[in-house]
XYZ file of N, CA and C in Angstrom:
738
model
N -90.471 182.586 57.858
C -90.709 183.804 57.083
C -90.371 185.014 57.942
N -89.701 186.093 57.303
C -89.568 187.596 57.988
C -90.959 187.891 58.723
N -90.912 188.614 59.965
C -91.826 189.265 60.438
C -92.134 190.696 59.576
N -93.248 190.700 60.260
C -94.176 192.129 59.129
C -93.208 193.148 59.101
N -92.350 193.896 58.468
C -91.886 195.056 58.407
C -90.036 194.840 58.637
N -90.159 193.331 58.745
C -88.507 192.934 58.691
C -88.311 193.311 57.115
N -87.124 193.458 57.023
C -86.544 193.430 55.802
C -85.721 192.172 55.266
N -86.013 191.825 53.898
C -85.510 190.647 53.556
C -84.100 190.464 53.439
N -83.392 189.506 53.505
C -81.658 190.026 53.638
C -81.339 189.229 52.686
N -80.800 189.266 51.580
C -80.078 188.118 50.648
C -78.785 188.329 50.157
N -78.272 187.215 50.488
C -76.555 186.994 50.710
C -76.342 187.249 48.761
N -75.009 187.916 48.844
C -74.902 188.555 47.497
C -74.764 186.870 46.760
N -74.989 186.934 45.291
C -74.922 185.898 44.540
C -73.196 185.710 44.400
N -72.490 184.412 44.682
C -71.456 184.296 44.135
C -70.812 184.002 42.842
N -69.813 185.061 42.416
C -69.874 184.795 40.830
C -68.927 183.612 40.618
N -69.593 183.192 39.358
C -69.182 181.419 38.894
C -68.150 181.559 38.983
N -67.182 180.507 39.089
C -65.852 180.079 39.026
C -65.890 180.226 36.718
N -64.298 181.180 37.307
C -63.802 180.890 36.085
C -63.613 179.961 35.574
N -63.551 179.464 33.754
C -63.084 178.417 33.643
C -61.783 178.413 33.795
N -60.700 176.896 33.154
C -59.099 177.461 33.284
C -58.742 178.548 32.429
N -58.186 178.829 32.435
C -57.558 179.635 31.514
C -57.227 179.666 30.193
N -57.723 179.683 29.082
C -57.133 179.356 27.559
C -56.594 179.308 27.037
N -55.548 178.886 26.630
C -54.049 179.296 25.794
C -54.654 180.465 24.863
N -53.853 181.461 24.795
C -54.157 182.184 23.355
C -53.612 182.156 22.007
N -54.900 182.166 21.227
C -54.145 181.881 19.997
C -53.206 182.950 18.909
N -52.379 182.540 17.972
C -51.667 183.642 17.470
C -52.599 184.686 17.014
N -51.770 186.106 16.827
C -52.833 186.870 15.617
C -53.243 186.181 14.636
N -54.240 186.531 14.092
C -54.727 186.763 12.738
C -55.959 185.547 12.976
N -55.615 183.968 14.132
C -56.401 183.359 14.550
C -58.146 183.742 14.200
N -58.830 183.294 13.312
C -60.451 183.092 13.068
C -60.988 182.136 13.266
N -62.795 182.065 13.236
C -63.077 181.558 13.389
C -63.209 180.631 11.703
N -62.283 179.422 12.265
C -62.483 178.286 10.581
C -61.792 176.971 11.393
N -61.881 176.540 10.465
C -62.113 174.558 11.216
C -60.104 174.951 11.759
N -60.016 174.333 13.245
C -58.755 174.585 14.035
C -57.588 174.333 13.233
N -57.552 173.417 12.600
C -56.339 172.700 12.245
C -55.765 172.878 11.014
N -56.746 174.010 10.302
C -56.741 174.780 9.168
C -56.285 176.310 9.391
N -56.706 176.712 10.412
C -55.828 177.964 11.286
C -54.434 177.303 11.559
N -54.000 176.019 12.534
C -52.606 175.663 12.958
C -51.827 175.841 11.236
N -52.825 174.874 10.140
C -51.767 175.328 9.220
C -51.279 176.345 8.892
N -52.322 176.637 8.919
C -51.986 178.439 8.170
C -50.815 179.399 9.192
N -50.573 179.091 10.533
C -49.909 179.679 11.386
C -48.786 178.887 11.342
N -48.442 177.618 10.960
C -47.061 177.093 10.760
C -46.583 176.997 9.058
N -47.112 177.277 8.317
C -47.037 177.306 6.685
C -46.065 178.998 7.101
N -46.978 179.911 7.280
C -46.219 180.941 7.803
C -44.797 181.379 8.533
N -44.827 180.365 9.519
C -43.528 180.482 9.753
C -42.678 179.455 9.046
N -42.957 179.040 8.319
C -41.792 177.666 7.291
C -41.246 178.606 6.416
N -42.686 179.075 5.712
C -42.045 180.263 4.540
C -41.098 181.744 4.998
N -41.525 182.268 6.571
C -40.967 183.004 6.902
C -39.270 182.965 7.696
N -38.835 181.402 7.629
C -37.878 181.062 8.381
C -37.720 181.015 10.026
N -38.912 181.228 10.350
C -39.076 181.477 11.653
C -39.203 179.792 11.958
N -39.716 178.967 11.379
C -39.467 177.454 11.354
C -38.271 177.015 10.471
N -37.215 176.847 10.802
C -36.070 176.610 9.715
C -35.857 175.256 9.089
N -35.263 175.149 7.818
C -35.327 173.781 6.919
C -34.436 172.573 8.162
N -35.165 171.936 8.210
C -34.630 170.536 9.305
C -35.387 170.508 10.363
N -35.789 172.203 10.580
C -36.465 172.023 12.415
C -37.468 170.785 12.478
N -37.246 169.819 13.354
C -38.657 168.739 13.677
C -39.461 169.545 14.260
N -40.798 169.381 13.814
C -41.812 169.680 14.068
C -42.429 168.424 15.200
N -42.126 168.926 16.316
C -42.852 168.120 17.691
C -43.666 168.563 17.766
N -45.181 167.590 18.060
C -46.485 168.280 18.513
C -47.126 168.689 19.521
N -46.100 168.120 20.941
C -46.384 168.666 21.998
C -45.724 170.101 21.826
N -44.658 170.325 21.459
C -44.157 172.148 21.294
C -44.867 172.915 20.495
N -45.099 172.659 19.461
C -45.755 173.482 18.214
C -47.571 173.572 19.094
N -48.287 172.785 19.616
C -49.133 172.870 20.564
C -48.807 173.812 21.618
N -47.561 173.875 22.486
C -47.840 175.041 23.173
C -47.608 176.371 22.474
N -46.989 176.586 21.069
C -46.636 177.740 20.178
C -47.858 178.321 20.597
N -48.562 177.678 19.820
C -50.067 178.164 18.895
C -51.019 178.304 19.921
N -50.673 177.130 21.277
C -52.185 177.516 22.251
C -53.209 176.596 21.397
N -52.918 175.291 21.228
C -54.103 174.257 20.911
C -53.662 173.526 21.707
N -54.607 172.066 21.358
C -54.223 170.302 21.676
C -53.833 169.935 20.792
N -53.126 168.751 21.063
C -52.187 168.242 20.436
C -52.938 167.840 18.727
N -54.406 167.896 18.689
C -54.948 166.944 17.475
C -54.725 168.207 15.987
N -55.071 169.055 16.642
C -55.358 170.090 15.414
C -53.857 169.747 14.671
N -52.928 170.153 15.811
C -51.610 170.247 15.477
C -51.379 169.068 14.509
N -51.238 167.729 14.585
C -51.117 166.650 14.186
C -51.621 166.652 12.704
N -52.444 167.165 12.631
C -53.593 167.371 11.456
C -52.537 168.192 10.682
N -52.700 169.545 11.175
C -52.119 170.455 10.292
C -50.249 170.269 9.675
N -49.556 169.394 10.544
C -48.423 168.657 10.129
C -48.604 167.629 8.994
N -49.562 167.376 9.123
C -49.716 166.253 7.912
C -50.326 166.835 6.339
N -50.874 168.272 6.800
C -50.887 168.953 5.833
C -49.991 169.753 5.428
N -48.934 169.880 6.103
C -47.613 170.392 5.737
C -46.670 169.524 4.932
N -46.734 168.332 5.110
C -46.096 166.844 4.247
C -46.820 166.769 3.428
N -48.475 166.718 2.994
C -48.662 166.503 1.636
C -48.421 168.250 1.104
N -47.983 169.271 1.242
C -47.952 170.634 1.000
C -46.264 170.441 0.402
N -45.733 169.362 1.112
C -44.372 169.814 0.415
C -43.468 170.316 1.009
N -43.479 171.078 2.368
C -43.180 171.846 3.179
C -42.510 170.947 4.509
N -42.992 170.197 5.171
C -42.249 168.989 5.910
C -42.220 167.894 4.951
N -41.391 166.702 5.672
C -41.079 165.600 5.228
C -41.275 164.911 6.458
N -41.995 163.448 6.804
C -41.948 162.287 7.538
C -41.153 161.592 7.592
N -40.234 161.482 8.449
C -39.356 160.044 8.725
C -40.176 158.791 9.621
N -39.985 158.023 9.191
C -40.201 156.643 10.021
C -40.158 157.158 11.287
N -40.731 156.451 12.539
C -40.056 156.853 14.154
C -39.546 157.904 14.763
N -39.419 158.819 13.490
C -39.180 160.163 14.424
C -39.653 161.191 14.316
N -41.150 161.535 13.192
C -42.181 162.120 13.160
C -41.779 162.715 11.896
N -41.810 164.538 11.638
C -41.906 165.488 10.741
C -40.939 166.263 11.197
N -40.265 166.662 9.883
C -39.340 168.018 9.949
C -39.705 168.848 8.666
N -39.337 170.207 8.944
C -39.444 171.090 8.228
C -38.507 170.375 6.801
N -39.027 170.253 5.773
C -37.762 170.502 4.468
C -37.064 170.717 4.803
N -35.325 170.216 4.108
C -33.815 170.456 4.374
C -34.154 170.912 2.941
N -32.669 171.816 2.857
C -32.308 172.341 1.385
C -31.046 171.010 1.024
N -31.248 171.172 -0.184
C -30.770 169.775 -1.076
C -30.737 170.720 -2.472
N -29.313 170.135 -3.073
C -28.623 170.638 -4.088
C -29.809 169.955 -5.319
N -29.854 168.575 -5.108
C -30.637 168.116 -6.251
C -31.763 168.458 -6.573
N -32.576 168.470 -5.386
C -34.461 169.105 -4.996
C -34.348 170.624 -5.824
N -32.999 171.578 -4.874
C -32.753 173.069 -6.011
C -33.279 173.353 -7.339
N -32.287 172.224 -7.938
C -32.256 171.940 -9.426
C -33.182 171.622 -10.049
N -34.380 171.029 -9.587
C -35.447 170.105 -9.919
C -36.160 171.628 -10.128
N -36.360 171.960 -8.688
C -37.475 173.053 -8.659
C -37.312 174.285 -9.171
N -35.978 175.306 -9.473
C -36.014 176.140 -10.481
C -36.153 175.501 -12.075
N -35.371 174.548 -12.036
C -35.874 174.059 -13.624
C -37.590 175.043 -13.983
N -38.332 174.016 -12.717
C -39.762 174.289 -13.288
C -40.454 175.485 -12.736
N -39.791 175.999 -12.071
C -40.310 177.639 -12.090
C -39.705 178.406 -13.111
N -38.340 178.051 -13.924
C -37.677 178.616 -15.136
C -39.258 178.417 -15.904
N -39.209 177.227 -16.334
C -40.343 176.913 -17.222
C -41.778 177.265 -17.370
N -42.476 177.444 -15.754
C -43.803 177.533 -15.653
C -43.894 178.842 -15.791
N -43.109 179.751 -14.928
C -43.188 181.595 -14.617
C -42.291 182.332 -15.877
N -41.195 181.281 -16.568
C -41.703 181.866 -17.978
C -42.229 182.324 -18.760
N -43.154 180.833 -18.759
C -44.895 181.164 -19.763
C -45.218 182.514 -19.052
N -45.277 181.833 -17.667
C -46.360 182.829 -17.176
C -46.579 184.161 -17.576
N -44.871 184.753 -17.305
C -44.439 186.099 -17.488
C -44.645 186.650 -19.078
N -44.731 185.799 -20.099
C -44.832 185.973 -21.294
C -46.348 185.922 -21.876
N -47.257 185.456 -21.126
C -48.960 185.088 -21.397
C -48.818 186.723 -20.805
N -48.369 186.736 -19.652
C -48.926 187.872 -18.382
C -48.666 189.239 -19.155
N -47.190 189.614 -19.844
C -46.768 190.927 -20.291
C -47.882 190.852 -21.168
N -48.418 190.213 -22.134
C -49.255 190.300 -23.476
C -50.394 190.835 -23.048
N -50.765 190.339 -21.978
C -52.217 190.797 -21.584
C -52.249 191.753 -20.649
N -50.874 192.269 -20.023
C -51.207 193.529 -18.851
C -51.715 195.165 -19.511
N -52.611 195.184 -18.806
C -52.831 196.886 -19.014
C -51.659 197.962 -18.188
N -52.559 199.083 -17.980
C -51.280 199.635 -17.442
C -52.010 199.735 -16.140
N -53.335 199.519 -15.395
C -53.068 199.090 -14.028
C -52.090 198.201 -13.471
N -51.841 196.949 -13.979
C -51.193 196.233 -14.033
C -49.963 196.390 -13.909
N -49.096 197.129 -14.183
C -47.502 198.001 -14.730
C -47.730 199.160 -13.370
N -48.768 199.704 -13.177
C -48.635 200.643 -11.732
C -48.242 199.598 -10.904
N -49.160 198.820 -10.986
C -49.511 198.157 -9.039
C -47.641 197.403 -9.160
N -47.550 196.549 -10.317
C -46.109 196.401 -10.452
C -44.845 197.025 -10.122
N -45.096 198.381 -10.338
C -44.066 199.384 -9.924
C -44.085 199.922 -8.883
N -45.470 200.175 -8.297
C -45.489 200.227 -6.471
C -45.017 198.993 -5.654
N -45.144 198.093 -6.105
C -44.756 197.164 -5.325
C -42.656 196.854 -5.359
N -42.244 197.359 -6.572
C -41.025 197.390 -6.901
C -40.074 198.508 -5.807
N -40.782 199.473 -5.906
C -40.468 200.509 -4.877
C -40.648 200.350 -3.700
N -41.371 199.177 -2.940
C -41.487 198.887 -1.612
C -40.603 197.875 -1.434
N -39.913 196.952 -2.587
C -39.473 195.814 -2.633
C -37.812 196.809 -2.860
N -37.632 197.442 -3.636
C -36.198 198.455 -3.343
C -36.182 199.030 -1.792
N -36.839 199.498 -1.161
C -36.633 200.127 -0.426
C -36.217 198.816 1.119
N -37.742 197.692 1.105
C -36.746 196.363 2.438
C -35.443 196.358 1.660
N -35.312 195.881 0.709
C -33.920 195.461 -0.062
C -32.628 196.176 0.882
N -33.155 197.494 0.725
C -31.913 198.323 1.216
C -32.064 198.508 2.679
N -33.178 198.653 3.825
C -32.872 198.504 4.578
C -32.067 196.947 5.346
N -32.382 196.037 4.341
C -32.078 194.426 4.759
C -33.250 193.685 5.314
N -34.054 194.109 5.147
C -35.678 193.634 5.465
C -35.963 192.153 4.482
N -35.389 191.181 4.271
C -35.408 190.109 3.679
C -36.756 189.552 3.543
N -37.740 189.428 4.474
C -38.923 188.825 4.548
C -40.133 190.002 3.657
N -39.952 190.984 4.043
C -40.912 192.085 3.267
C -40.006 192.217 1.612
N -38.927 192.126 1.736
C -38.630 192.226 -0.061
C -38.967 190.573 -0.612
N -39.111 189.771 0.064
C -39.609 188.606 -0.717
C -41.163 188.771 -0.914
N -41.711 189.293 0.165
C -42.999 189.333 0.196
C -43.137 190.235 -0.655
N -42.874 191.393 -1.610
C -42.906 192.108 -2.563
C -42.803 191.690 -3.820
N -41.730 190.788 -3.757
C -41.216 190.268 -5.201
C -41.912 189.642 -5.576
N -43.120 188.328 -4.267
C -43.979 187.613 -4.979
C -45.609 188.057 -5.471
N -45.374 189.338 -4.545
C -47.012 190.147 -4.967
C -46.561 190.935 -6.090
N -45.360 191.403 -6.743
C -45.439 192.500 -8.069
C -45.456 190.707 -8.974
N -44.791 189.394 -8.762
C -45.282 188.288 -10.058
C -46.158 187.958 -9.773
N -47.190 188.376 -8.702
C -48.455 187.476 -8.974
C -49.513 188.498 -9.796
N -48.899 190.274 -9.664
C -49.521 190.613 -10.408
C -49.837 190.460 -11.682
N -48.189 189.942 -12.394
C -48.252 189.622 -13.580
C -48.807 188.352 -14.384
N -48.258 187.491 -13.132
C -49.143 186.587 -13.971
C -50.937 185.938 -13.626
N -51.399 187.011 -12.731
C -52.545 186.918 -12.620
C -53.407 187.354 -13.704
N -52.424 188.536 -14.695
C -52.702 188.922 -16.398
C -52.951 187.999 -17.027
N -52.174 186.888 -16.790
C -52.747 185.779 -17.535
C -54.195 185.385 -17.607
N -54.910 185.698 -16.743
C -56.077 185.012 -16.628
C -56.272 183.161 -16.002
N -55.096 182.642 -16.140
C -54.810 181.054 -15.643
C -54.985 181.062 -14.314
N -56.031 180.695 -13.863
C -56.221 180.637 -12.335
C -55.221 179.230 -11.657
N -55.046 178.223 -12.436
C -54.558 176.800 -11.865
C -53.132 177.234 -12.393
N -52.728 177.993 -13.431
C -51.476 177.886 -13.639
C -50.326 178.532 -12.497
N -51.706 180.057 -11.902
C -50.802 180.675 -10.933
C -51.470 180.026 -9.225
N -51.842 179.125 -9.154
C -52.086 178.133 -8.723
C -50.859 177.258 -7.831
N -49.948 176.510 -8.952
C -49.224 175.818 -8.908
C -47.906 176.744 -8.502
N -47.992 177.654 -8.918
C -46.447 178.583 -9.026
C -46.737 178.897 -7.679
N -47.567 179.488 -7.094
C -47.992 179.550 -5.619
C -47.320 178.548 -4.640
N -48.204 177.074 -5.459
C -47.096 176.100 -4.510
C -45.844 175.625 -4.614
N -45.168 176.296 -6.052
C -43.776 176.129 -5.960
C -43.116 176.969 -5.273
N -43.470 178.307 -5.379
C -43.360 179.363 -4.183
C -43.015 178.873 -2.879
N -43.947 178.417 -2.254
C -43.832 177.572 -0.672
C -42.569 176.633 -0.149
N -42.770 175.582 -1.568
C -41.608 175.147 -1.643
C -40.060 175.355 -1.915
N -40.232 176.576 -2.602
C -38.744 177.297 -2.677
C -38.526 178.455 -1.512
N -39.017 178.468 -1.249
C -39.000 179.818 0.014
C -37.759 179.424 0.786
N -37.856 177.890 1.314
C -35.982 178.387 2.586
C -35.157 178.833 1.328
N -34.888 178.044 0.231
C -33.810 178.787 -0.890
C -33.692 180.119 -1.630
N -34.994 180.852 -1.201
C -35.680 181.949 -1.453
C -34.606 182.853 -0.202
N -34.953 182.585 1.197
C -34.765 183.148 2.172
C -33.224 182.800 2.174
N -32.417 181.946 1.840
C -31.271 181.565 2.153
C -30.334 182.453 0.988
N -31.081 182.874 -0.404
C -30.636 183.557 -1.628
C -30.795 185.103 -1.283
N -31.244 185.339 -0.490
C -32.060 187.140 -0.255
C -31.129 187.647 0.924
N -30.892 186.614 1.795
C -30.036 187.042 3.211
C -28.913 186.719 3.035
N -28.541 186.001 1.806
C -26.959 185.963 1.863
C -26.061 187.435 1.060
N -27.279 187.815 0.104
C -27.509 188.855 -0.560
C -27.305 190.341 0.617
N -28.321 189.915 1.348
C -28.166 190.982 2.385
C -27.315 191.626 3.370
N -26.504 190.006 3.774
C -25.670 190.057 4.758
C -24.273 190.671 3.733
N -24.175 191.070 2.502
C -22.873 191.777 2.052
C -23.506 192.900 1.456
N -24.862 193.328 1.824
C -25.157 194.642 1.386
C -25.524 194.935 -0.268
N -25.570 193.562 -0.902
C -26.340 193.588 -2.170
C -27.380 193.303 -2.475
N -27.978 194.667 -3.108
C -29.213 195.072 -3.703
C -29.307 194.838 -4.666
N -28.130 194.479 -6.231
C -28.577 193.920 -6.844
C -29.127 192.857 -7.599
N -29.514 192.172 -6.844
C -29.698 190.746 -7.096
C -31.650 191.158 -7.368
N -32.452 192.211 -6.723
C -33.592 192.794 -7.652
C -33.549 193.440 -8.770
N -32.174 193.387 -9.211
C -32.068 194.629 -10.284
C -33.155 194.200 -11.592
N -33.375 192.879 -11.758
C -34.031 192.805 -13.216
C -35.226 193.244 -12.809
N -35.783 193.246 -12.051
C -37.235 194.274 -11.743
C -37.511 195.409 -12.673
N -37.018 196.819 -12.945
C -37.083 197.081 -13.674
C -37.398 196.654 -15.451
N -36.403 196.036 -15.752
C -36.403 195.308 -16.653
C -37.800 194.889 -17.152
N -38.326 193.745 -16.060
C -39.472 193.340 -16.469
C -40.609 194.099 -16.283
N -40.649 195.329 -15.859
C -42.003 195.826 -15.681
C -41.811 196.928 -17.117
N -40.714 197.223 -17.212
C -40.508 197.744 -18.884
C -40.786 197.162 -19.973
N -40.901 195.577 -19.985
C -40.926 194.817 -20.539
C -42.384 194.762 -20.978
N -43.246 194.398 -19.250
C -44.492 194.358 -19.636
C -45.272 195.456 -20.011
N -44.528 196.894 -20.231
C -44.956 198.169 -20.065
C -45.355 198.157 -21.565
N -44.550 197.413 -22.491
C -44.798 197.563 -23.828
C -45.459 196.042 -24.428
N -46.151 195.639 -23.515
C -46.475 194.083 -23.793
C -45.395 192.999 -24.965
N -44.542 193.041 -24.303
C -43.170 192.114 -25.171
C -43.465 191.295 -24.380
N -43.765 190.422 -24.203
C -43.751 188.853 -23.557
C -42.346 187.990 -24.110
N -42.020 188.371 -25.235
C -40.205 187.513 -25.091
C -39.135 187.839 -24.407
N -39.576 189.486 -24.267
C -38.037 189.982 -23.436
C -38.912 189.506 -22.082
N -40.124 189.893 -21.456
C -40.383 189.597 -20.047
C -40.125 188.070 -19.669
N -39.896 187.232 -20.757
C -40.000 185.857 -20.485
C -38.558 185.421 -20.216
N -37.487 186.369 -21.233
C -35.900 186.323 -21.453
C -35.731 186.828 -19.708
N -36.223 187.846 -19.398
C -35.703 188.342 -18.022
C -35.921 187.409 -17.091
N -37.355 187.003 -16.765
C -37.207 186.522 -15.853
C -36.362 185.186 -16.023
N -35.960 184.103 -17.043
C -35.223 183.087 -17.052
C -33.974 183.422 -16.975
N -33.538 184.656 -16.815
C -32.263 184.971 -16.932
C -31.657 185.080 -15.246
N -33.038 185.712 -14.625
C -32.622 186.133 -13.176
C -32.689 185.204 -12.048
N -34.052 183.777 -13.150
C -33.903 182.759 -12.259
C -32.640 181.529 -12.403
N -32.318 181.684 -13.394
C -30.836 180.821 -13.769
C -29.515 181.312 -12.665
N -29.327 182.580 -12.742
C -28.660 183.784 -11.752
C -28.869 182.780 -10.721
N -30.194 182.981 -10.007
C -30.314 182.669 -8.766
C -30.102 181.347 -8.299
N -30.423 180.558 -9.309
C -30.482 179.065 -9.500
C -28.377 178.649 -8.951
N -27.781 179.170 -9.591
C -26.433 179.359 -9.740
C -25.949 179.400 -8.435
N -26.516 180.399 -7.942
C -26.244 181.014 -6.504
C -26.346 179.885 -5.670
N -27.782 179.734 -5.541
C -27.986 178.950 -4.891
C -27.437 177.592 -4.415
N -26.964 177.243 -5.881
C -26.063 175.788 -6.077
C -24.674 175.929 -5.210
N -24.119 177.481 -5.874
C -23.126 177.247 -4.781
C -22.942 178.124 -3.171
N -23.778 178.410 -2.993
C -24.009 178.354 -1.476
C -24.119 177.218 -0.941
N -25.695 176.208 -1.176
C -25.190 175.014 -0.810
C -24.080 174.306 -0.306
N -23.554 174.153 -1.634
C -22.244 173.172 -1.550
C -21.468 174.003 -0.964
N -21.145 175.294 -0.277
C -20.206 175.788 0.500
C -20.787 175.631 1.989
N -21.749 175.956 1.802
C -22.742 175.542 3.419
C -22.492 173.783 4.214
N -22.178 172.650 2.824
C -22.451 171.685 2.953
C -21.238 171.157 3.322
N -19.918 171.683 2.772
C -18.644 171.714 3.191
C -18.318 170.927 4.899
């Protein structure tokens, strides 16, 4: 023990050892079950082209993307194959969707058909909030258009139809169109940038159209437009392909 009037001396406390270091995760990263975040951060880049149609999805790489272990990852790939969005081969894991002339055909058919209705339930029942938020979003969707902003004018085009057919009131109908959405997106992105890369803007032109359409609740002309612009695109699409495939 110190003598009377010593002073006590204590060696400073050493601070804990860090742990290692954490990978960090992308923005927007919350707290929700991991592998439900990995999806949501690779669904994102599939639809955004930042994952392109064919890329294999390896889980040791896509693990160091994101800053997980390998399990979340694994998980959330397999929710990308039942999503529609990858495909499994035997022995050599997951790739992003390829674009395919026939798959094209299949899947505008039924967005002709489903976002039809939709557009025709949706004009009948829009008010004119409905026809604003539509036309703000048209004007943000003209304006990427023209700078060549491909990813923000898609991202426009699908928030002014979800306004409309959220008029519907069909929660499962705009549901499904959602996930045909996902699934058309590289042909989405491959139809918008080929558009872009020669400086044409009108390939939004029926926009107008349909918000005039729904302005006077006509659900046949809003239903005529949009089958008109997805046939257009449908067209396009077919022959890009087959010139791509060349």
């Amino acid at each position: 023990m110190p003598g009377q009037g010593e002073s006590v001396r204590t060696e400073p406390e050493q601070a804990p050892t860090p742990p290692a270091a954490v990978p960090t995760r992308p923005p927007g990263v919350v707290a929700a079950p991991l592998a439900e975040q990995v999806f949501d951060t690779l669904r994102g880049w599939i639809v955004n082209g930042q994952l392109p149609p064919g890329r294999r999805l390896a889980v040791r790489e896509l693990s160091e993307m994101v800053g997980t272990s390998a399990m979340p990852v694994r998980e959330a790939v397999r929710g990308l194959v039942e999503a529609g969005l990858a495909v499994h081969e035997p022995y050599k894991g997951a790739r992003v969707r390829g674009l395919d002339v026939g798959e094209l055909e299949h899947a505008y058919d039924v967005r002709i058909l489903l976002e039809g209705e939709s557009a025709r339930l949706g004009a009948v029942a829009a008010g004119p909030d409905v026809v604003a938020r539509m036309q703000e979003h048209w004007l943000l969707l003209e304006e990427a258009a023209r700078v060549g902003d491909v990813t923000e004018a898609l991202r426009r085009d699908e928030l002014l139809l979800d306004e409309l057919y959220t008029a519907t009131g069909n929660d499962v109908l705009s549901e499904i169109i959602h996930g045909l959405w996902d699934r058309c997106r590289p042909y989405k992105v491959l139809w918008a940038s080929d558009a872009a890369s020669r400086g044409d803007v009108h390939i939004w032109h029926y926009k107008p159209e349909l918000i005039a359409a729904v302005d006077v609740n006509d659900g046949a002309a809003a239903e005529q437009v949009l089958r008109r612009s997805y046939t257009a695109a449908k067209s396009s699409l077919r022959a890009l392909l087959t010139r791509v495939s060349r």
